[in-house]
Amino acid sequence: MLAIIGGTGLTKLPGLSITHRQVIRTPYGEPSGPLTFGDLDGHPVVFLARHGHGHTIPPHLVNYRANIWALHAQKVSHVVSVATVGGIHAALSPGRMALPDQIIDYTHGRETTFADYGDKPVSHLDFTWPYCADMRQRCITALEKAGERFMNGGIYASVQGPRLETKAEINRLATDGADMVGMTGMPEAYLAREIGLCYAAVAVSVNWAAGRGDSATAISAEVIEATLNDVMGRLRGVLKNLACMSYGEDAPAGNGGTCSV
Ligand code: HPA
């Protein structure tokens, strides 16, 4: 089954007809909220609002381990994360989407692994390509079918937040090669890898990063809000295209009637 993790601006999934909600207890504590099960156009998905239903959990306090563990425990196989970002690359003006293929992790102090080791030998998991190729390909298909012009690839800089960056910090990220900056990409992507979920992120630029474009002197909350409103309908189309794909024998693709992907 497909899981959708919604970030800022996506605390509810528009168009989702809800069948039930489930509170999941995990060995790592509470997820951001109950998992919401339902269907998009007849195609089953499970939805989790990363920052909680009322958007009350800041990026550095999200219980990423509990969230990913809860999805895994519900037989989810694939995860798409919707991640709002600031655009660093010239192509990522507000409203544009991207499918990053690399990550640089600048976060600190977050729980980054399920492997508590104990008396088990330490293992080092490959993370050369942090996103699952199968899920990325599905996202490419879904974005193309929705008629989106998007950046295919790019480096996602995962920063600590919750504050936005200084201009100098963005210049440094750009020097490092980053194309976009967000606060929640890590350790989420790595935990998904560790537990065996096929995970990719659809990044949505909601503002120019600090010091760039119309954020030259300040990042405007109004710009972010307006962009989010503008982008939501398009995003829903992309997510519907993803939902109608088949995610394995245990989870047939719903009624299949309206899906031509
Ligand atoms: N910086 C970090 N995270 C973000 C931004 C930003 O400019 N916009 C949306 N998420």
PDB file of C-alpha atoms and ligand atoms in Angstrom:
ATOM      1  CA  MET A   1       0.000   0.000   0.000  1.00  0.00           C
ATOM      2  CA  LEU A   2       1.008   3.598  -0.617  1.00  0.00           C
ATOM      3  CA  ALA A   3       1.525   6.016   2.254  1.00  0.00           C
ATOM      4  CA  ILE A   4       1.529   9.775   1.823  1.00  0.00           C
ATOM      5  CA  ILE A   5       3.365  11.849   4.409  1.00  0.00           C
ATOM      6  CA  GLY A   6       2.081  15.391   4.214  1.00  0.00           C
ATOM      7  CA  GLY A   7       4.230  18.300   5.309  1.00  0.00           C
ATOM      8  CA  THR A   8       3.535  21.979   5.807  1.00  0.00           C
ATOM      9  CA  GLY A   9       0.319  22.943   4.035  1.00  0.00           C
ATOM     10  CA  LEU A  10      -0.815  19.342   3.793  1.00  0.00           C
ATOM     11  CA  THR A  11      -2.140  18.503   7.245  1.00  0.00           C
ATOM     12  CA  LYS A  12      -5.244  17.109   5.552  1.00  0.00           C
ATOM     13  CA  LEU A  13      -5.354  15.347   2.223  1.00  0.00           C
ATOM     14  CA  PRO A  14      -7.970  17.030   0.070  1.00  0.00           C
ATOM     15  CA  GLY A  15     -10.103  14.535  -1.834  1.00  0.00           C
ATOM     16  CA  LEU A  16      -9.340  11.678   0.549  1.00  0.00           C
ATOM     17  CA  SER A  17     -12.473   9.806   1.535  1.00  0.00           C
ATOM     18  CA  ILE A  18     -11.643   8.482   4.951  1.00  0.00           C
ATOM     19  CA  THR A  19     -12.530   4.951   5.964  1.00  0.00           C
ATOM     20  CA  HIS A  20     -10.930   4.941   9.404  1.00  0.00           C
ATOM     21  CA  ARG A  21      -8.216   6.392  11.604  1.00  0.00           C
ATOM     22  CA  GLN A  22      -5.867   4.268  13.628  1.00  0.00           C
ATOM     23  CA  VAL A  23      -3.750   5.206  16.607  1.00  0.00           C
ATOM     24  CA  ILE A  24      -0.524   3.194  16.449  1.00  0.00           C
ATOM     25  CA  ARG A  25       1.707   2.636  19.444  1.00  0.00           C
ATOM     26  CA  THR A  26       5.360   2.112  18.610  1.00  0.00           C
ATOM     27  CA  PRO A  27       8.478   1.154  20.557  1.00  0.00           C
ATOM     28  CA  TYR A  28       9.715   4.660  19.716  1.00  0.00           C
ATOM     29  CA  GLY A  29       6.798   6.613  21.152  1.00  0.00           C
ATOM     30  CA  GLU A  30       3.923   8.425  19.519  1.00  0.00           C
ATOM     31  CA  PRO A  31       3.699   9.117  15.789  1.00  0.00           C
ATOM     32  CA  SER A  32       2.647  12.621  14.763  1.00  0.00           C
ATOM     33  CA  GLY A  33      -0.984  11.490  14.859  1.00  0.00           C
ATOM     34  CA  PRO A  34      -3.279   8.628  14.007  1.00  0.00           C
ATOM     35  CA  LEU A  35      -2.828   7.107  10.565  1.00  0.00           C
ATOM     36  CA  THR A  36      -5.699   8.059   8.273  1.00  0.00           C
ATOM     37  CA  PHE A  37      -6.846   5.276   5.964  1.00  0.00           C
ATOM     38  CA  GLY A  38      -8.997   6.024   2.978  1.00  0.00           C
ATOM     39  CA  ASP A  39      -9.037   6.265  -0.751  1.00  0.00           C
ATOM     40  CA  LEU A  40      -8.264   8.811  -3.383  1.00  0.00           C
ATOM     41  CA  ASP A  41     -10.693   8.290  -6.269  1.00  0.00           C
ATOM     42  CA  GLY A  42     -11.241   4.733  -5.067  1.00  0.00           C
ATOM     43  CA  HIS A  43      -7.563   3.929  -4.650  1.00  0.00           C
ATOM     44  CA  PRO A  44      -6.432   3.033  -1.129  1.00  0.00           C
ATOM     45  CA  VAL A  45      -3.829   5.129   0.644  1.00  0.00           C
ATOM     46  CA  VAL A  46      -2.769   5.850   4.165  1.00  0.00           C
ATOM     47  CA  PHE A  47      -2.046   9.431   5.120  1.00  0.00           C
ATOM     48  CA  LEU A  48       0.045  10.880   7.925  1.00  0.00           C
ATOM     49  CA  ALA A  49       0.420  14.581   8.681  1.00  0.00           C
ATOM     50  CA  ARG A  50       4.082  14.945   9.632  1.00  0.00           C
ATOM     51  CA  HIS A  51       3.554  18.034  11.769  1.00  0.00           C
ATOM     52  CA  GLY A  52       0.366  16.732  13.386  1.00  0.00           C
ATOM     53  CA  HIS A  53      -3.235  17.451  12.537  1.00  0.00           C
ATOM     54  CA  GLY A  54      -3.080  21.051  13.752  1.00  0.00           C
ATOM     55  CA  HIS A  55       0.475  21.628  12.444  1.00  0.00           C
ATOM     56  CA  THR A  56       1.814  21.854  15.990  1.00  0.00           C
ATOM     57  CA  ILE A  57       4.977  19.708  15.788  1.00  0.00           C
ATOM     58  CA  PRO A  58       8.062  21.602  14.577  1.00  0.00           C
ATOM     59  CA  PRO A  59      10.531  19.831  12.263  1.00  0.00           C
ATOM     60  CA  HIS A  60      13.142  19.135  14.936  1.00  0.00           C
ATOM     61  CA  LEU A  61      10.552  17.563  17.258  1.00  0.00           C
ATOM     62  CA  VAL A  62       8.842  15.281  14.746  1.00  0.00           C
ATOM     63  CA  ASN A  63       9.124  11.676  15.944  1.00  0.00           C
ATOM     64  CA  TYR A  64      10.455  10.391  12.623  1.00  0.00           C
ATOM     65  CA  ARG A  65      11.141   6.917  14.008  1.00  0.00           C
ATOM     66  CA  ALA A  66       7.605   6.475  15.313  1.00  0.00           C
ATOM     67  CA  ASN A  67       6.109   7.758  12.050  1.00  0.00           C
ATOM     68  CA  ILE A  68       8.124   5.446   9.820  1.00  0.00           C
ATOM     69  CA  TRP A  69       7.747   2.483  12.161  1.00  0.00           C
ATOM     70  CA  ALA A  70       3.943   2.988  12.273  1.00  0.00           C
ATOM     71  CA  LEU A  71       3.690   2.963   8.474  1.00  0.00           C
ATOM     72  CA  HIS A  72       5.852  -0.124   8.240  1.00  0.00           C
ATOM     73  CA  ALA A  73       3.719  -1.864  10.873  1.00  0.00           C
ATOM     74  CA  GLN A  74       0.627  -1.237   8.719  1.00  0.00           C
ATOM     75  CA  LYS A  75       2.069  -3.106   5.745  1.00  0.00           C
ATOM     76  CA  VAL A  76       2.880   0.016   3.793  1.00  0.00           C
ATOM     77  CA  SER A  77       5.360  -0.755   1.006  1.00  0.00           C
ATOM     78  CA  HIS A  78       5.843   2.648  -0.661  1.00  0.00           C
ATOM     79  CA  VAL A  79       5.974   6.146   0.760  1.00  0.00           C
ATOM     80  CA  VAL A  80       5.782   9.504  -0.942  1.00  0.00           C
ATOM     81  CA  SER A  81       6.780  12.417   1.200  1.00  0.00           C
ATOM     82  CA  VAL A  82       5.432  15.805   0.255  1.00  0.00           C
ATOM     83  CA  ALA A  83       8.083  18.268   1.319  1.00  0.00           C
ATOM     84  CA  THR A  84       7.890  22.023   1.059  1.00  0.00           C
ATOM     85  CA  VAL A  85      11.231  23.624   0.282  1.00  0.00           C
ATOM     86  CA  GLY A  86      12.867  26.920  -0.397  1.00  0.00           C
ATOM     87  CA  GLY A  87      14.181  27.147  -3.952  1.00  0.00           C
ATOM     88  CA  ILE A  88      17.941  27.650  -4.339  1.00  0.00           C
ATOM     89  CA  HIS A  89      18.353  26.525  -7.966  1.00  0.00           C
ATOM     90  CA  ALA A  90      17.147  29.115 -10.482  1.00  0.00           C
ATOM     91  CA  ALA A  91      14.540  26.675 -11.813  1.00  0.00           C
ATOM     92  CA  LEU A  92      12.853  26.272  -8.442  1.00  0.00           C
ATOM     93  CA  SER A  93      10.729  29.378  -8.292  1.00  0.00           C
ATOM     94  CA  PRO A  94       7.779  29.274  -5.888  1.00  0.00           C
ATOM     95  CA  GLY A  95       5.172  26.840  -7.168  1.00  0.00           C
ATOM     96  CA  ARG A  96       7.613  24.566  -8.989  1.00  0.00           C
ATOM     97  CA  MET A  97       8.012  20.942  -7.971  1.00  0.00           C
ATOM     98  CA  ALA A  98      11.130  18.783  -7.850  1.00  0.00           C
ATOM     99  CA  LEU A  99      12.001  15.162  -7.386  1.00  0.00           C
ATOM    100  CA  PRO A 100      15.338  15.285  -5.557  1.00  0.00           C
ATOM    101  CA  ASP A 101      17.753  12.407  -6.009  1.00  0.00           C
ATOM    102  CA  GLN A 102      20.336  13.410  -3.402  1.00  0.00           C
ATOM    103  CA  ILE A 103      20.398  14.701   0.152  1.00  0.00           C
ATOM    104  CA  ILE A 104      22.878  16.575   2.294  1.00  0.00           C
ATOM    105  CA  ASP A 105      22.007  16.263   5.968  1.00  0.00           C
ATOM    106  CA  TYR A 106      22.719  19.344   8.099  1.00  0.00           C
ATOM    107  CA  THR A 107      20.403  18.345  10.946  1.00  0.00           C
ATOM    108  CA  HIS A 108      21.589  17.469  14.434  1.00  0.00           C
ATOM    109  CA  GLY A 109      20.232  15.989  17.622  1.00  0.00           C
ATOM    110  CA  ARG A 110      17.564  13.872  15.918  1.00  0.00           C
ATOM    111  CA  GLU A 111      17.098  10.136  16.436  1.00  0.00           C
ATOM    112  CA  THR A 112      18.604   8.800  13.215  1.00  0.00           C
ATOM    113  CA  THR A 113      18.379   5.000  13.423  1.00  0.00           C
ATOM    114  CA  PHE A 114      16.248   2.044  14.470  1.00  0.00           C
ATOM    115  CA  ALA A 115      19.429   0.094  15.130  1.00  0.00           C
ATOM    116  CA  ASP A 116      20.004   0.392  18.848  1.00  0.00           C
ATOM    117  CA  TYR A 117      22.687  -2.238  18.461  1.00  0.00           C
ATOM    118  CA  GLY A 118      22.931  -3.485  22.043  1.00  0.00           C
ATOM    119  CA  ASP A 119      25.131  -6.541  21.607  1.00  0.00           C
ATOM    120  CA  LYS A 120      24.530  -6.712  17.824  1.00  0.00           C
ATOM    121  CA  PRO A 121      27.477  -5.867  15.585  1.00  0.00           C
ATOM    122  CA  VAL A 122      27.312  -2.392  14.084  1.00  0.00           C
ATOM    123  CA  SER A 123      26.260  -2.390  10.429  1.00  0.00           C
ATOM    124  CA  HIS A 124      26.646   0.415   7.922  1.00  0.00           C
ATOM    125  CA  LEU A 125      23.805   0.612   5.434  1.00  0.00           C
ATOM    126  CA  ASP A 126      24.356   1.838   1.900  1.00  0.00           C
ATOM    127  CA  PHE A 127      22.773   5.255   1.313  1.00  0.00           C
ATOM    128  CA  THR A 128      24.607   6.315  -1.839  1.00  0.00           C
ATOM    129  CA  TRP A 129      21.273   6.972  -3.550  1.00  0.00           C
ATOM    130  CA  PRO A 130      18.976   7.953  -0.704  1.00  0.00           C
ATOM    131  CA  TYR A 131      15.662   7.642  -2.545  1.00  0.00           C
ATOM    132  CA  CYS A 132      14.067   4.436  -3.797  1.00  0.00           C
ATOM    133  CA  ALA A 133      14.388   4.192  -7.590  1.00  0.00           C
ATOM    134  CA  ASP A 134      10.998   2.488  -7.968  1.00  0.00           C
ATOM    135  CA  MET A 135       9.178   5.222  -6.028  1.00  0.00           C
ATOM    136  CA  ARG A 136      11.043   7.960  -7.871  1.00  0.00           C
ATOM    137  CA  GLN A 137      10.007   6.435 -11.193  1.00  0.00           C
ATOM    138  CA  ARG A 138       6.385   6.299 -10.053  1.00  0.00           C
ATOM    139  CA  CYS A 139       6.606   9.979  -9.082  1.00  0.00           C
ATOM    140  CA  ILE A 140       8.072  10.868 -12.476  1.00  0.00           C
ATOM    141  CA  THR A 141       5.162   9.113 -14.186  1.00  0.00           C
ATOM    142  CA  ALA A 142       2.624  10.786 -11.887  1.00  0.00           C
ATOM    143  CA  LEU A 143       4.122  14.260 -12.348  1.00  0.00           C
ATOM    144  CA  GLU A 144       4.342  13.858 -16.124  1.00  0.00           C
ATOM    145  CA  LYS A 145       0.780  12.596 -16.359  1.00  0.00           C
ATOM    146  CA  ALA A 146      -0.339  15.617 -14.346  1.00  0.00           C
ATOM    147  CA  GLY A 147       1.410  17.843 -16.885  1.00  0.00           C
ATOM    148  CA  GLU A 148       3.845  19.240 -14.314  1.00  0.00           C
ATOM    149  CA  ARG A 149       7.127  20.837 -15.335  1.00  0.00           C
ATOM    150  CA  PHE A 150       9.395  19.658 -12.578  1.00  0.00           C
ATOM    151  CA  MET A 151      13.065  19.319 -11.763  1.00  0.00           C
ATOM    152  CA  ASN A 152      14.006  15.668 -12.104  1.00  0.00           C
ATOM    153  CA  GLY A 153      16.873  15.240  -9.661  1.00  0.00           C
ATOM    154  CA  GLY A 154      18.620  17.733  -7.461  1.00  0.00           C
ATOM    155  CA  ILE A 155      20.171  17.964  -4.048  1.00  0.00           C
ATOM    156  CA  TYR A 156      17.909  18.452  -1.052  1.00  0.00           C
ATOM    157  CA  ALA A 157      19.623  20.178   1.873  1.00  0.00           C
ATOM    158  CA  SER A 158      17.985  19.036   5.084  1.00  0.00           C
ATOM    159  CA  VAL A 159      18.391  21.715   7.736  1.00  0.00           C
ATOM    160  CA  GLN A 160      17.461  21.827  11.384  1.00  0.00           C
ATOM    161  CA  GLY A 161      14.879  24.599  11.508  1.00  0.00           C
ATOM    162  CA  PRO A 162      12.509  25.702  12.740  1.00  0.00           C
ATOM    163  CA  ARG A 163      13.982  29.057  11.803  1.00  0.00           C
ATOM    164  CA  LEU A 164      14.612  29.940   8.185  1.00  0.00           C
ATOM    165  CA  GLU A 165      18.190  30.410   6.994  1.00  0.00           C
ATOM    166  CA  THR A 166      20.401  33.447   6.691  1.00  0.00           C
ATOM    167  CA  LYS A 167      21.468  34.619   3.254  1.00  0.00           C
ATOM    168  CA  ALA A 168      25.021  33.477   4.022  1.00  0.00           C
ATOM    169  CA  GLU A 169      23.806  30.018   4.995  1.00  0.00           C
ATOM    170  CA  ILE A 170      21.941  29.688   1.710  1.00  0.00           C
ATOM    171  CA  ASN A 171      25.062  30.809  -0.165  1.00  0.00           C
ATOM    172  CA  ARG A 172      27.000  28.098   1.638  1.00  0.00           C
ATOM    173  CA  LEU A 173      24.364  25.480   0.804  1.00  0.00           C
ATOM    174  CA  ALA A 174      24.522  26.571  -2.835  1.00  0.00           C
ATOM    175  CA  THR A 175      28.320  26.214  -2.757  1.00  0.00           C
ATOM    176  CA  ASP A 176      27.801  22.714  -1.392  1.00  0.00           C
ATOM    177  CA  GLY A 177      25.664  22.029  -4.460  1.00  0.00           C
ATOM    178  CA  ALA A 178      22.211  22.160  -2.847  1.00  0.00           C
ATOM    179  CA  ASP A 179      19.277  22.955  -5.130  1.00  0.00           C
ATOM    180  CA  MET A 180      16.578  23.192  -2.482  1.00  0.00           C
ATOM    181  CA  VAL A 181      16.364  23.477   1.287  1.00  0.00           C
ATOM    182  CA  GLY A 182      13.868  21.935   3.677  1.00  0.00           C
ATOM    183  CA  MET A 183      13.655  20.886   7.308  1.00  0.00           C
ATOM    184  CA  THR A 184      12.210  17.362   7.324  1.00  0.00           C
ATOM    185  CA  GLY A 185      14.018  15.282   4.707  1.00  0.00           C
ATOM    186  CA  MET A 186      16.291  13.682   7.288  1.00  0.00           C
ATOM    187  CA  PRO A 187      16.325  11.369   9.109  1.00  0.00           C
ATOM    188  CA  GLU A 188      13.000  10.392   7.494  1.00  0.00           C
ATOM    189  CA  ALA A 189      14.534   9.159   4.235  1.00  0.00           C
ATOM    190  CA  TYR A 190      17.202   7.150   6.014  1.00  0.00           C
ATOM    191  CA  LEU A 191      14.794   5.536   8.478  1.00  0.00           C
ATOM    192  CA  ALA A 192      12.636   4.454   5.536  1.00  0.00           C
ATOM    193  CA  ARG A 193      15.704   2.867   3.952  1.00  0.00           C
ATOM    194  CA  GLU A 194      16.625   1.149   7.191  1.00  0.00           C
ATOM    195  CA  ILE A 195      13.204  -0.405   7.673  1.00  0.00           C
ATOM    196  CA  GLY A 196      12.812  -1.337   4.005  1.00  0.00           C
ATOM    197  CA  LEU A 197      10.196   1.147   2.778  1.00  0.00           C
ATOM    198  CA  CYS A 198      10.458   2.362  -0.813  1.00  0.00           C
ATOM    199  CA  TYR A 199      10.539   6.115  -0.233  1.00  0.00           C
ATOM    200  CA  ALA A 200      10.796   9.220  -2.407  1.00  0.00           C
ATOM    201  CA  ALA A 201      10.058  12.902  -1.881  1.00  0.00           C
ATOM    202  CA  VAL A 202       8.093  15.292  -4.038  1.00  0.00           C
ATOM    203  CA  ALA A 203       9.478  18.689  -3.120  1.00  0.00           C
ATOM    204  CA  VAL A 204       7.366  21.771  -3.629  1.00  0.00           C
ATOM    205  CA  SER A 205       9.110  25.123  -3.703  1.00  0.00           C
ATOM    206  CA  VAL A 206       6.987  27.543  -1.678  1.00  0.00           C
ATOM    207  CA  ASN A 207       9.475  30.425  -1.552  1.00  0.00           C
ATOM    208  CA  TRP A 208      12.814  31.515  -2.883  1.00  0.00           C
ATOM    209  CA  ALA A 209      15.449  30.587  -0.312  1.00  0.00           C
ATOM    210  CA  ALA A 210      16.778  33.444   1.840  1.00  0.00           C
ATOM    211  CA  GLY A 211      18.582  36.119  -0.127  1.00  0.00           C
ATOM    212  CA  ARG A 212      17.355  34.933  -3.544  1.00  0.00           C
ATOM    213  CA  GLY A 213      14.630  36.226  -5.858  1.00  0.00           C
ATOM    214  CA  ASP A 214      11.842  38.010  -4.003  1.00  0.00           C
ATOM    215  CA  SER A 215      13.366  36.732  -0.738  1.00  0.00           C
ATOM    216  CA  ALA A 216      16.324  39.084  -1.290  1.00  0.00           C
ATOM    217  CA  THR A 217      15.604  41.013   1.893  1.00  0.00           C
ATOM    218  CA  ALA A 218      13.099  38.738   3.682  1.00  0.00           C
ATOM    219  CA  ILE A 219      11.011  35.616   3.157  1.00  0.00           C
ATOM    220  CA  SER A 220       7.381  36.584   3.047  1.00  0.00           C
ATOM    221  CA  ALA A 221       4.883  34.410   4.902  1.00  0.00           C
ATOM    222  CA  GLU A 222       2.237  35.715   2.487  1.00  0.00           C
ATOM    223  CA  VAL A 223       4.193  34.380  -0.497  1.00  0.00           C
ATOM    224  CA  ILE A 224       4.443  30.971   1.170  1.00  0.00           C
ATOM    225  CA  GLU A 225       0.737  30.935   1.988  1.00  0.00           C
ATOM    226  CA  ALA A 226      -0.319  32.040  -1.506  1.00  0.00           C
ATOM    227  CA  THR A 227       1.984  29.507  -3.158  1.00  0.00           C
ATOM    228  CA  LEU A 228       0.690  26.699  -0.977  1.00  0.00           C
ATOM    229  CA  ASN A 229      -2.894  27.546  -1.899  1.00  0.00           C
ATOM    230  CA  ASP A 230      -1.973  27.708  -5.550  1.00  0.00           C
ATOM    231  CA  VAL A 231      -0.077  24.442  -5.603  1.00  0.00           C
ATOM    232  CA  MET A 232      -2.486  22.271  -3.617  1.00  0.00           C
ATOM    233  CA  GLY A 233      -4.852  21.430  -6.468  1.00  0.00           C
ATOM    234  CA  ARG A 234      -1.944  20.411  -8.701  1.00  0.00           C
ATOM    235  CA  LEU A 235      -0.448  18.318  -5.942  1.00  0.00           C
ATOM    236  CA  ARG A 236      -3.735  16.506  -5.445  1.00  0.00           C
ATOM    237  CA  GLY A 237      -3.645  15.499  -9.124  1.00  0.00           C
ATOM    238  CA  VAL A 238      -0.115  14.132  -8.738  1.00  0.00           C
ATOM    239  CA  LEU A 239      -1.071  12.173  -5.619  1.00  0.00           C
ATOM    240  CA  LYS A 240      -4.136  10.713  -7.329  1.00  0.00           C
ATOM    241  CA  ASN A 241      -1.922   9.526 -10.155  1.00  0.00           C
ATOM    242  CA  LEU A 242       0.331   7.869  -7.597  1.00  0.00           C
ATOM    243  CA  ALA A 243      -2.561   6.319  -5.695  1.00  0.00           C
ATOM    244  CA  CYS A 244      -3.985   4.592  -8.727  1.00  0.00           C
ATOM    245  CA  MET A 245      -0.826   2.586  -9.379  1.00  0.00           C
ATOM    246  CA  SER A 246      -0.572  -0.961  -8.102  1.00  0.00           C
ATOM    247  CA  TYR A 247       1.499  -1.487  -4.962  1.00  0.00           C
ATOM    248  CA  GLY A 248       1.851  -5.244  -4.815  1.00  0.00           C
ATOM    249  CA  GLU A 249      -0.393  -8.276  -4.545  1.00  0.00           C
ATOM    250  CA  ASP A 250      -1.540  -7.545  -1.019  1.00  0.00           C
ATOM    251  CA  ALA A 251      -2.746  -4.147  -2.009  1.00  0.00           C
ATOM    252  CA  PRO A 252      -4.552  -4.066  -5.356  1.00  0.00           C
ATOM    253  CA  ALA A 253      -4.964  -0.589  -6.810  1.00  0.00           C
ATOM    254  CA  GLY A 254      -8.518   0.034  -5.587  1.00  0.00           C
ATOM    255  CA  ASN A 255     -11.316   0.091  -8.129  1.00  0.00           C
ATOM    256  CA  GLY A 256      -8.831   0.677 -10.927  1.00  0.00           C
ATOM    257  CA  GLY A 257     -11.637   2.225 -12.947  1.00  0.00           C
ATOM    258  CA  THR A 258     -10.308   5.734 -13.258  1.00  0.00           C
ATOM    259  CA  CYS A 259      -6.624   5.032 -13.482  1.00  0.00           C
ATOM    260  CA  SER A 260      -4.827   5.175 -16.774  1.00  0.00           C
ATOM    261  CA  VAL A 261      -1.267   5.515 -15.465  1.00  0.00           C
TER     262      VAL A 261
HETATM  263  N1  HPA B   1      14.115  26.920   4.186  1.00  0.00           N
HETATM  264  C1  HPA B   1      13.961  25.772   4.863  1.00  0.00           C
HETATM  265  N2  HPA B   1      12.848  25.050   4.801  1.00  0.00           N
HETATM  266  C2  HPA B   1      11.850  25.497   4.048  1.00  0.00           C
HETATM  267  C3  HPA B   1      11.948  26.696   3.317  1.00  0.00           C
HETATM  268  C4  HPA B   1      13.138  27.441   3.393  1.00  0.00           C
HETATM  269  O1  HPA B   1      13.304  28.509   2.770  1.00  0.00           O
HETATM  270  N3  HPA B   1      10.770  26.861   2.660  1.00  0.00           N
HETATM  271  C5  HPA B   1      10.004  25.788   2.982  1.00  0.00           C
HETATM  272  N4  HPA B   1      10.647  24.968   3.813  1.00  0.00           N
END
